[in-house]
CSV table of C-alpha atoms in Angstrom, one decimal:
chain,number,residue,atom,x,y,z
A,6,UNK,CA,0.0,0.0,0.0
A,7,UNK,CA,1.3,3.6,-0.9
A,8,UNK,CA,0.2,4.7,2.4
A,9,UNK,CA,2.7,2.2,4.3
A,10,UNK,CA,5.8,3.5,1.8
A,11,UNK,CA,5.0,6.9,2.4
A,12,UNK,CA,4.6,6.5,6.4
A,13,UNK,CA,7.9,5.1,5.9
A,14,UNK,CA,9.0,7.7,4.6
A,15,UNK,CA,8.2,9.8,7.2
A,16,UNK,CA,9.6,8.0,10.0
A,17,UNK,CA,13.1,8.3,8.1
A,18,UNK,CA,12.6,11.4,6.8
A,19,UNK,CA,16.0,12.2,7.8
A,20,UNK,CA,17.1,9.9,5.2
A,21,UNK,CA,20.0,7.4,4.8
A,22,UNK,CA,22.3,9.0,2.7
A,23,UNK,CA,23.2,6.0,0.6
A,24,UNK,CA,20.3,3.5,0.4
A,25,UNK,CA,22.8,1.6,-0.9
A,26,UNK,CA,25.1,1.5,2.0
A,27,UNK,CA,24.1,-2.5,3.3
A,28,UNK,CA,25.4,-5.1,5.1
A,29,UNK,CA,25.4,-8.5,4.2
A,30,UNK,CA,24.9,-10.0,7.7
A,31,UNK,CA,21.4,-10.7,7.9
A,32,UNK,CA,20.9,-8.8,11.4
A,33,UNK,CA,21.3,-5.4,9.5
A,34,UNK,CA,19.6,-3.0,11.1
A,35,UNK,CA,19.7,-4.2,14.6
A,36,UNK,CA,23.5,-4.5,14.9
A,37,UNK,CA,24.7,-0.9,16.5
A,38,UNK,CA,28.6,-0.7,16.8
A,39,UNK,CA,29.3,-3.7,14.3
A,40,UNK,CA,30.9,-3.4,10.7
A,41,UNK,CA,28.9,0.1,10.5
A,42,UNK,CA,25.6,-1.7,11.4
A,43,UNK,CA,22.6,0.8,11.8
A,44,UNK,CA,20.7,1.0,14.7
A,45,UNK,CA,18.3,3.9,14.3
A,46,UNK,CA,16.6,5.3,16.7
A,47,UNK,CA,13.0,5.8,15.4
A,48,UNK,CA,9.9,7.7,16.7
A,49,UNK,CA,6.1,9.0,16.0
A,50,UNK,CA,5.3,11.6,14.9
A,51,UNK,CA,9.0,13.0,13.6
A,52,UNK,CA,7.5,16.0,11.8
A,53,UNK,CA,7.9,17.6,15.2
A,54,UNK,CA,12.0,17.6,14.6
A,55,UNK,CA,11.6,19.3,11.5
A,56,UNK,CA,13.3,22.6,10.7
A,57,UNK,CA,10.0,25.1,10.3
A,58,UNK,CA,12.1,28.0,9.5
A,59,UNK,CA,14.0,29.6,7.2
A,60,UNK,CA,16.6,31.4,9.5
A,61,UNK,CA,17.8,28.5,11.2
A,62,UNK,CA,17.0,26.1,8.0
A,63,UNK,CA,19.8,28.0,6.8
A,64,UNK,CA,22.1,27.8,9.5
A,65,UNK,CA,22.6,23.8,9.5
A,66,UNK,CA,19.2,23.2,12.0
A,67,UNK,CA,21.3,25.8,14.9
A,68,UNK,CA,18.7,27.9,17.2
A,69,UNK,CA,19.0,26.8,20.7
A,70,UNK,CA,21.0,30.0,21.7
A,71,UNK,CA,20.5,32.5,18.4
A,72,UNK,CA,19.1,35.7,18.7
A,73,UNK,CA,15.3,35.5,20.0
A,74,UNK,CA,13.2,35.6,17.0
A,75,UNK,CA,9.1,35.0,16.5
A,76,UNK,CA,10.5,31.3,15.7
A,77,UNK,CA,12.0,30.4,18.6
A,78,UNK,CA,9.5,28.2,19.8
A,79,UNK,CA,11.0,25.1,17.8
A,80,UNK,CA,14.7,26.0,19.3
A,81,UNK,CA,14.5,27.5,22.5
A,82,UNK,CA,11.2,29.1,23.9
A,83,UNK,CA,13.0,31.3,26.6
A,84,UNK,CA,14.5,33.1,24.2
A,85,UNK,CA,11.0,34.9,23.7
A,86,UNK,CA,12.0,37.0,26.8
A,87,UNK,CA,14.4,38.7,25.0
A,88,UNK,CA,12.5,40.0,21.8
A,89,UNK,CA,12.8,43.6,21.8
A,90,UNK,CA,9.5,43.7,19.6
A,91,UNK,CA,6.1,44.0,21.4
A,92,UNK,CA,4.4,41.7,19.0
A,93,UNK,CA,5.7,39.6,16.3
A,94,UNK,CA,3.9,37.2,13.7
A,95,UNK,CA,5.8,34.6,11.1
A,96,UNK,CA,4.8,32.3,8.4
A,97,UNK,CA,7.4,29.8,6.9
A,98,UNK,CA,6.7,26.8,4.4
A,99,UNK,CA,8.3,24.3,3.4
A,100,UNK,CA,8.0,21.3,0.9
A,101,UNK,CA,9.6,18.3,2.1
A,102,UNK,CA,10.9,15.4,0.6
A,103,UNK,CA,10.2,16.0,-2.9
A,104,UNK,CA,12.4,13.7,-4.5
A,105,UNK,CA,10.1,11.2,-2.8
A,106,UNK,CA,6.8,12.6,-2.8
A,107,UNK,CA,5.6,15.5,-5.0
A,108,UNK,CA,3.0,17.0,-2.3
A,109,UNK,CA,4.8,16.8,0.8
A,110,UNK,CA,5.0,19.8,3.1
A,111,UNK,CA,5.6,21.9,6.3
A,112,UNK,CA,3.5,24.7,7.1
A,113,UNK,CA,4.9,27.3,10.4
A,114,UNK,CA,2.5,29.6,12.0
A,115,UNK,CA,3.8,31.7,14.9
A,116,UNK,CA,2.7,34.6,16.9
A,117,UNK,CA,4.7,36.2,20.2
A,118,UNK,CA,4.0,39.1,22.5
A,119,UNK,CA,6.0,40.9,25.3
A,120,UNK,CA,3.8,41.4,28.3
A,121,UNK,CA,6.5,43.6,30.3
A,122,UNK,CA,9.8,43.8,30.4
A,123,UNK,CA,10.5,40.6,31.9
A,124,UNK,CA,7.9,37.9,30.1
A,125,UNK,CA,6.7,37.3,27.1
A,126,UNK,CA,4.2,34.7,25.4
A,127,UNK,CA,4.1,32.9,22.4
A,128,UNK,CA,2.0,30.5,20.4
A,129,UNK,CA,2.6,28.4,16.8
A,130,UNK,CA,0.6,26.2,14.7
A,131,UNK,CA,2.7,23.5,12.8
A,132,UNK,CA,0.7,21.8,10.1
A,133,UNK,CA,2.4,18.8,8.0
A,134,UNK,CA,0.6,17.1,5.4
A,135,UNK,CA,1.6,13.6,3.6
A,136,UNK,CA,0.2,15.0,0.5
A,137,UNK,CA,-2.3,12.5,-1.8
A,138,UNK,CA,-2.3,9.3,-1.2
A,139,UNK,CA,-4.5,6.4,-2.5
A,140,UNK,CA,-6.0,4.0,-0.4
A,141,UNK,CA,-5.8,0.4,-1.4
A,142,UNK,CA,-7.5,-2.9,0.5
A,143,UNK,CA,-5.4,-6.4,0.8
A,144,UNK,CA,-6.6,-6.9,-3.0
A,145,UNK,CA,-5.5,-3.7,-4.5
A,146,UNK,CA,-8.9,-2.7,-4.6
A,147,UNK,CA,-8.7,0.9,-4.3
A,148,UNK,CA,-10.7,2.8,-1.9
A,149,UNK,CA,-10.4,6.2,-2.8
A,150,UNK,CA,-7.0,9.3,-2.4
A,151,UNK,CA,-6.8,11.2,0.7
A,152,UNK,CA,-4.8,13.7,2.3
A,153,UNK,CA,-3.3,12.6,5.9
A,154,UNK,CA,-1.8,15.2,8.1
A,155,UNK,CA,-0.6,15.6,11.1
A,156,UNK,CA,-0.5,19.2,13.5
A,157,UNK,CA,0.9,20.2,16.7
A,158,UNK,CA,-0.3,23.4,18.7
A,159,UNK,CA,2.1,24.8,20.6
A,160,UNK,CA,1.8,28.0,23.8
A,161,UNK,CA,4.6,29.1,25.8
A,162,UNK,CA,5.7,31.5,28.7
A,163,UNK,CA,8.9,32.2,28.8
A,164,UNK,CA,10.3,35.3,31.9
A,165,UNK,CA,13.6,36.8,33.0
A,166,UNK,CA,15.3,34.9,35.9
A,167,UNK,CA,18.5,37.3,36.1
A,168,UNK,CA,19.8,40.2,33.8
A,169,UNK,CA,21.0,37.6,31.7
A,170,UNK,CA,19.2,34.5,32.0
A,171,UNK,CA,15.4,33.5,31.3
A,172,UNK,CA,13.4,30.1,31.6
A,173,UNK,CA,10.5,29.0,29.7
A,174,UNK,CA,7.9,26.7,30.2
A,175,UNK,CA,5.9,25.0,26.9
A,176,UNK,CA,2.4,23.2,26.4
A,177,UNK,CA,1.8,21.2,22.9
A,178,UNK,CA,-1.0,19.2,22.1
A,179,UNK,CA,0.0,16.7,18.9
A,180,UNK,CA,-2.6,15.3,16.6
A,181,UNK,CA,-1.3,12.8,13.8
A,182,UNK,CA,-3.9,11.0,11.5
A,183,UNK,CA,-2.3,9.1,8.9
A,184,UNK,CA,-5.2,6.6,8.0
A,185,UNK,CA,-8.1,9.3,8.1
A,186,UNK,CA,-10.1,6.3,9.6
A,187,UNK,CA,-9.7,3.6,6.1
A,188,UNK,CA,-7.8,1.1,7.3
A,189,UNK,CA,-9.9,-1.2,9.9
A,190,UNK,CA,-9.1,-0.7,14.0
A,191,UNK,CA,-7.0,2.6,12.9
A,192,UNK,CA,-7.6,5.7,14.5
A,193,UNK,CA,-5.7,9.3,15.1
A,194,UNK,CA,-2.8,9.2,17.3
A,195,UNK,CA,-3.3,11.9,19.9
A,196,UNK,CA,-0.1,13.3,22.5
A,197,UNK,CA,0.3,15.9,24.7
A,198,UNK,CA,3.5,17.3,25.5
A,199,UNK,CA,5.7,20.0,27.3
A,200,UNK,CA,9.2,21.5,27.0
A,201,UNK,CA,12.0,22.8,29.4
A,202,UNK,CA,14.2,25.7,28.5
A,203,UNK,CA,16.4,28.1,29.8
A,204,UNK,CA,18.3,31.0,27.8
A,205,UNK,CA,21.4,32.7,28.8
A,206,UNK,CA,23.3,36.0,27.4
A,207,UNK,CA,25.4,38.7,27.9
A,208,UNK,CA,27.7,41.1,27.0
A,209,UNK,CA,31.3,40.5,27.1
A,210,UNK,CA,34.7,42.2,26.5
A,211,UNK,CA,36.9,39.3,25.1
A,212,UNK,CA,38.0,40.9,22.0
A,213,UNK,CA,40.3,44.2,21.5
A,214,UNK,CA,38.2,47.3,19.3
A,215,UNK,CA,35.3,44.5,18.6
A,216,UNK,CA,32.1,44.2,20.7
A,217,UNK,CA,30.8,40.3,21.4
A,218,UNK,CA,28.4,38.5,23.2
A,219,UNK,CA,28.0,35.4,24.2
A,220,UNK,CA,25.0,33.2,25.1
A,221,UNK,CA,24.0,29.3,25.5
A,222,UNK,CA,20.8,27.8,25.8
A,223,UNK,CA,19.0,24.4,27.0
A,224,UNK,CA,16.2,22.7,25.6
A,225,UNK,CA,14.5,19.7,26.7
A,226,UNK,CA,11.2,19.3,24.4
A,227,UNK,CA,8.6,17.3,23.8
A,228,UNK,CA,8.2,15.3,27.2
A,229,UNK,CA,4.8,13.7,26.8
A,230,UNK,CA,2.5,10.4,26.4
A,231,UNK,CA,3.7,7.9,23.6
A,232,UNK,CA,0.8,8.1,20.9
A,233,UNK,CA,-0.8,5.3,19.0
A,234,UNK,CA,-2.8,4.7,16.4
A,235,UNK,CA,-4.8,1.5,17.0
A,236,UNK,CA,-7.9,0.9,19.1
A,237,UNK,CA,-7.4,-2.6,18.8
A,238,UNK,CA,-4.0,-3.0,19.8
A,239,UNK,CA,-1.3,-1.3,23.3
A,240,UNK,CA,1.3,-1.1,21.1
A,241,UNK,CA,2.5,2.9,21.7
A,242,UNK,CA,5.0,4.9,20.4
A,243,UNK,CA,7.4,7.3,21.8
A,244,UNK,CA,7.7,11.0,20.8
A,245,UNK,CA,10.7,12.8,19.9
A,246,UNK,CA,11.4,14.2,23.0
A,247,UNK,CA,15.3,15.9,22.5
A,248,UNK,CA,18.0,17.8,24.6
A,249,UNK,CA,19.0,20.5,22.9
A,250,UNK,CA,22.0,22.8,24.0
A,251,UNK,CA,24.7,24.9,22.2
A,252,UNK,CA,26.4,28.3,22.3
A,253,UNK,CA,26.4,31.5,20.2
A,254,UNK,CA,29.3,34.2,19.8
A,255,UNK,CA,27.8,37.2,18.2
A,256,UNK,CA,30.9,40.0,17.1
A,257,UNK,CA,30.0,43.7,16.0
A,258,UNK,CA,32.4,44.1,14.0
A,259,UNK,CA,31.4,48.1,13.4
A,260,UNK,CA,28.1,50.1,13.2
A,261,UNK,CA,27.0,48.5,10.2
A,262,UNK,CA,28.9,44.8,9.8
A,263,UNK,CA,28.1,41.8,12.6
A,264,UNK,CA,28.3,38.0,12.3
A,265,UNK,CA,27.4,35.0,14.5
A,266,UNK,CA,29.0,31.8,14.9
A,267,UNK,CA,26.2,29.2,16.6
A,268,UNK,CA,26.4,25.2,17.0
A,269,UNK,CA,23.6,23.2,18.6
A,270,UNK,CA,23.9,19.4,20.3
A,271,UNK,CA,20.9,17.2,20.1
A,272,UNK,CA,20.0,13.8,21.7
A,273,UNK,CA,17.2,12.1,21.4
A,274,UNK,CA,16.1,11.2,24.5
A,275,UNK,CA,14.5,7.9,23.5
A,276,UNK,CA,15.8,4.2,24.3
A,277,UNK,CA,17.6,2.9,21.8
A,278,UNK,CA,16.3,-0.5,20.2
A,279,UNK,CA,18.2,-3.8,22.0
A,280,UNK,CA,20.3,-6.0,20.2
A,281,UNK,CA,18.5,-9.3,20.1
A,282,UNK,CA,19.7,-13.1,20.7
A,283,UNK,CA,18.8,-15.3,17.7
A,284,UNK,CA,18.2,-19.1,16.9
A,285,UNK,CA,20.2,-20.5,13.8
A,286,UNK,CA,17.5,-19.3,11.3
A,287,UNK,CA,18.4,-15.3,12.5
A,288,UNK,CA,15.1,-15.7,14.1
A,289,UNK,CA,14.8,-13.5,17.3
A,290,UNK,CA,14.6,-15.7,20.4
A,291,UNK,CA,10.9,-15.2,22.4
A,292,UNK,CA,10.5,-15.5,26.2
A,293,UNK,CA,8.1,-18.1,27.0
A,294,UNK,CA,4.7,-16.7,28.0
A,295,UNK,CA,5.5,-13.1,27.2
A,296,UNK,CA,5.6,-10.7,23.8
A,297,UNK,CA,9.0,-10.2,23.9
A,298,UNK,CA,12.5,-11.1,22.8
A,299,UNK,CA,15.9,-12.3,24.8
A,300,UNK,CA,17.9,-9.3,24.6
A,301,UNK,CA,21.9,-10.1,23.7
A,302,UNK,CA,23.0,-6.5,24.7
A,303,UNK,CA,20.9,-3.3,25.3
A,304,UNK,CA,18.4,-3.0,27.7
A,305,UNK,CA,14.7,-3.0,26.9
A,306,UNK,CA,13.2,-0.1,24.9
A,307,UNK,CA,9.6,-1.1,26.0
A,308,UNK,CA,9.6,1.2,29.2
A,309,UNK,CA,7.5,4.2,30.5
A,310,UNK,CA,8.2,7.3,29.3
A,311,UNK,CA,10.9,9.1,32.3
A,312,UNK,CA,12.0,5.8,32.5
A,313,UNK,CA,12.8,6.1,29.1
A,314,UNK,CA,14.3,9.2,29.2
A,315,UNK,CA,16.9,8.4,31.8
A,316,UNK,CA,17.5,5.0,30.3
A,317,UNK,CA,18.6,6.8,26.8
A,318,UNK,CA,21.9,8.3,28.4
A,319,UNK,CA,23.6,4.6,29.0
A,320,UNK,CA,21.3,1.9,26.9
A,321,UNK,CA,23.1,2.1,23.6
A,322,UNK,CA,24.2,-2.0,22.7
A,323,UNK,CA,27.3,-0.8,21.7
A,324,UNK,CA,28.2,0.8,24.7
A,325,UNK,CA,29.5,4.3,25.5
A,326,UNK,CA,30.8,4.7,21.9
A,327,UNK,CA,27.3,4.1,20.8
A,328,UNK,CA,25.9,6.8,22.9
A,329,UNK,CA,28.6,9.2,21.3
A,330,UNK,CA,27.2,8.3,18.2
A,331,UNK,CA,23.6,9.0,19.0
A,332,UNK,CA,24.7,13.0,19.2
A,333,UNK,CA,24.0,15.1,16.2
A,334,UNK,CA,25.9,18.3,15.6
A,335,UNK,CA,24.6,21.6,14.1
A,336,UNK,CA,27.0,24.9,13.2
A,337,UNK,CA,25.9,28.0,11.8
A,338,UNK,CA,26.6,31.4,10.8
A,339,UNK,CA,24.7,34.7,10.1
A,340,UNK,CA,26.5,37.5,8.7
A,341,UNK,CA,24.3,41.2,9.0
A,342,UNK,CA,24.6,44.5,7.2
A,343,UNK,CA,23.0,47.4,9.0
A,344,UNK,CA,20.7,44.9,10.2
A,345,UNK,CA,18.6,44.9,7.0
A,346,UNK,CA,20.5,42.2,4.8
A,347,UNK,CA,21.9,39.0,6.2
A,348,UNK,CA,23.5,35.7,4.9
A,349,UNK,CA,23.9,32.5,6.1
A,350,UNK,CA,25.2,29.1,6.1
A,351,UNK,CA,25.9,26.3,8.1
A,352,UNK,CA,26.2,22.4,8.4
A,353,UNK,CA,24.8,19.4,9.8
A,354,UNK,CA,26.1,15.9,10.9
A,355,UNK,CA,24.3,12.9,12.0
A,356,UNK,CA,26.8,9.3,12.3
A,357,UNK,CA,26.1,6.9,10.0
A,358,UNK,CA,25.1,4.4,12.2
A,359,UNK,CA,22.1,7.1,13.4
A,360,UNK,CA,20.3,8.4,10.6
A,361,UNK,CA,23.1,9.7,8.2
A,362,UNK,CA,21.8,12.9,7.4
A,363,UNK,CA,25.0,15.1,6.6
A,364,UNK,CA,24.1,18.3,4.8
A,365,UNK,CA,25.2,21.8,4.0
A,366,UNK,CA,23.0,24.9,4.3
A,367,UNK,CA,22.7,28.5,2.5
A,368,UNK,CA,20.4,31.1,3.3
A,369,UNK,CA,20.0,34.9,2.8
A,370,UNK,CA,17.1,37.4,5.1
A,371,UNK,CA,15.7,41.0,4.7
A,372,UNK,CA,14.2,43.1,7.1
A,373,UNK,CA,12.5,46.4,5.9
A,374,UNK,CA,10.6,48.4,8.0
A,375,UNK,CA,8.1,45.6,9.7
A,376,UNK,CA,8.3,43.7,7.5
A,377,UNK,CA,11.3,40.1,7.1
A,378,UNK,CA,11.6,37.8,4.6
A,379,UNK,CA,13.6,34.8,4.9
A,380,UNK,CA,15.0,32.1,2.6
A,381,UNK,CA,17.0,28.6,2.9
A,382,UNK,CA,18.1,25.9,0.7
A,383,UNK,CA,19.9,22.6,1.6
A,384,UNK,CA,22.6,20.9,0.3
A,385,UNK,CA,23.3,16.7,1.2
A,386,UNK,CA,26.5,15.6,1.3
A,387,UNK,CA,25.6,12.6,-1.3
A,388,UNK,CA,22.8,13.8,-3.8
A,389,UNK,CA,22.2,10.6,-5.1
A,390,UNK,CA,18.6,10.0,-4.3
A,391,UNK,CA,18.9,11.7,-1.4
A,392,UNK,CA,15.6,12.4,0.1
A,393,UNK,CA,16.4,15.8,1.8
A,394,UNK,CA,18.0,17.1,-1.7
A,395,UNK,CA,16.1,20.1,-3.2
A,396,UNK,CA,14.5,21.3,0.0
A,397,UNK,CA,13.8,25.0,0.5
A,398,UNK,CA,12.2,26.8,2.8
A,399,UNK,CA,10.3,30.3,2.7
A,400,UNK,CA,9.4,32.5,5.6
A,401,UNK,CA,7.8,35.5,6.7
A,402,UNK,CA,8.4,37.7,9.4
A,403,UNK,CA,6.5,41.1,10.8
A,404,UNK,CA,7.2,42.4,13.9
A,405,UNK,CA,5.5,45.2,14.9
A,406,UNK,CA,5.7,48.1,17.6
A,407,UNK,CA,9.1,48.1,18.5
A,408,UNK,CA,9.4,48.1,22.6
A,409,UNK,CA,11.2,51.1,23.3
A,410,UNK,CA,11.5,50.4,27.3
A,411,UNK,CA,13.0,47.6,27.2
């Protein structure tokens, strides 16, 4: 059934570089830390890792500790207590995976507002849609094209700690209906979630005849319910919930010239899948009078959610090395002219073992007046039949009564 390659899709959307990459041992894919064995670490709804903007789409996937933008939901939430616009609204789209699907795509609402000095709020709507698809029973009988999607609503409060630090508390509610009710005992997958964040800058005098200043910032997003989609069945999945951290060095150079340099960490805070004994057939090896599988090395990924969480920081089969591998790394860096034009670029680097994405980024801005207009393009590392080649992202940007007291 389309519908089964195109959820597929989606649950690697960050794509193996090389589909052609194998193993011939024919434990492939559960074999972490062995002859370049992939272990993946898969989730639900992954739509909720995606880049939705254009500024940081452009800066290799950085944002945790950037400049507080109407975006920064996605990256880093307390950053909202640093806008220095009273109100700010952005749209951003984005199709994705078009070398797969021709109808694929991301769509980024996002609104923010400064109560005071020392709080702001913010809300965003993320809407991703699977595009067409055409249903199909176990004959190939078909039963008609629909248009799964998924959405996530998201509200946050984010408030000044110190001078120089703010925290941020997050609320999302997830909805993913891939089967739109055709396939028998399906249903919507429903979540609710919450993030963590704090946000950290300041001034500092490190460089001779150059103003800098540095910040960091945490993340910790997406701590919520696993989500399923059968009313027949217990199976549930986990969410992405990810630690995020990273610095930023921001240098004005002069009144009109500035540039950032940014890198983010990520780790998916999810157990990673056991390695599993197996009978001479490769078969894995079931414990009498239970659902589950003897377990060669790992520990077992069917656990409660902070359980899971913990348990993601020393379950790797391969060991510590394993865990190493299970970091992705982001850089970016924004280049300003008298704050109106700005261009950017960055990189991205996931271990083969994890995903493979590895990709470059370019990206250019304008703000006039009210009014921004960003714009990204990515670049994979191997273009052939790369998934992630081709995809852009546009997005919009008004902010509106600058706060002069702040």
């Amino acid at each position: 059934m389309k519908l089964k390659i195109i959820s597929l899709a989606v649950l690697v959307m960050w794509g193996l570089q090389t589909w052609g990459q194998g193993n011939d041992d024919p434990n492939y894919g559960n074999l972490a830390g062995r002859s370049g064995g992939l272990n993946v670490i898969t989730t639900a709804v992954p739509f909720l890792m995606i880049s939705p903007d254009a500024r940081a789409g452009a800066m290799g996937d950085a944002g945790v500790s950037t400049s507080a933008d109407v975006n920064s939901m996605h990256w880093n939430p307390a950053k909202y207590a640093f806008l220095d616009k009273d109100i700010s609204w952005g749209l951003a789209y984005s199709p994705w995976l078009r070398n797969l699907v021709p109808d694929m795509n991301l769509a980024y609402l996002s609104f923010a507002s400064r109560i005071d000095n020392m709080s702001a709020v913010a809300a965003t709507l993320r809407f991703f849609t699977l595009g067409d698809i055409q249903f199909t029973d176990v004959n190939g009988g078909d039963l008609g094209t629909y248009r799964p999607n998924e959405f996530a609503i998201d509200a946050a409060y984010s408030r000044m700690l110190t001078d120089n630090l703010s925290g941020a508390v997050a609320a999302r509610f997830i909805y993913s209906n891939l089967t739109l009710g055709q396939l028998e005992g399906s249903r919507a997958g429903i979540s609710v979630a919450a993030d963590v964040a704090v946000y950290w800058q300041k001034e500092v005098e490190w460089f001779r005849d150059i103003g800098a200043e540095f910040a960091w910032g945490i993340n910790i997003s997406n701590i919520g319910n696993k989500i399923g989609y059968s009313g027949t069945s217990i199976r549930r999945d986990f969410i992405p919930t990810n630690l995020r951290f990273g610095p930023t060095l921001n240098l004005e150079i002069d009144d009109y010239n500035s540039i950032a340099f940014t890198a983010d960490i990520n780790k998916l805070l999810v157990p990673t899948p056991p390695l599993y004994k197996r009978d001479d057939q490769g078969n894995p090896i079931p414990i009498p009078g239970t659902d589950k599988f003897e377990i060669a090395s790992g520990m077992d990924n069917e656990v409660v959610v902070v359980a899971g969480m913990l348990q993601s920081f020393y379950d790797a089969p391969g060991g510590f090395g394993e865990e190493i591998s299970e970091l992705s790394y982001a850089v970016g860096v924004e280049y300003w002219y008298n704050e109106v034009f700005a261009i950017r670029g960055g990189g991205f680097f996931e271990d083969k073992t994890k995903g493979n994405r590895k990709f470059f980024t370019l990206g250019a801005g304008l703000r006039y007046n009210v009014f921004g207009l960003d714009f990204s393009y990515l670049i994979p590392v191997d273009t052939r039949n790369n998934p992630l080649g081709n995809t852009i992202r546009f997005a919009l940007v008004f902010d509106m009564d600058a706060f002069s007291n702040r």
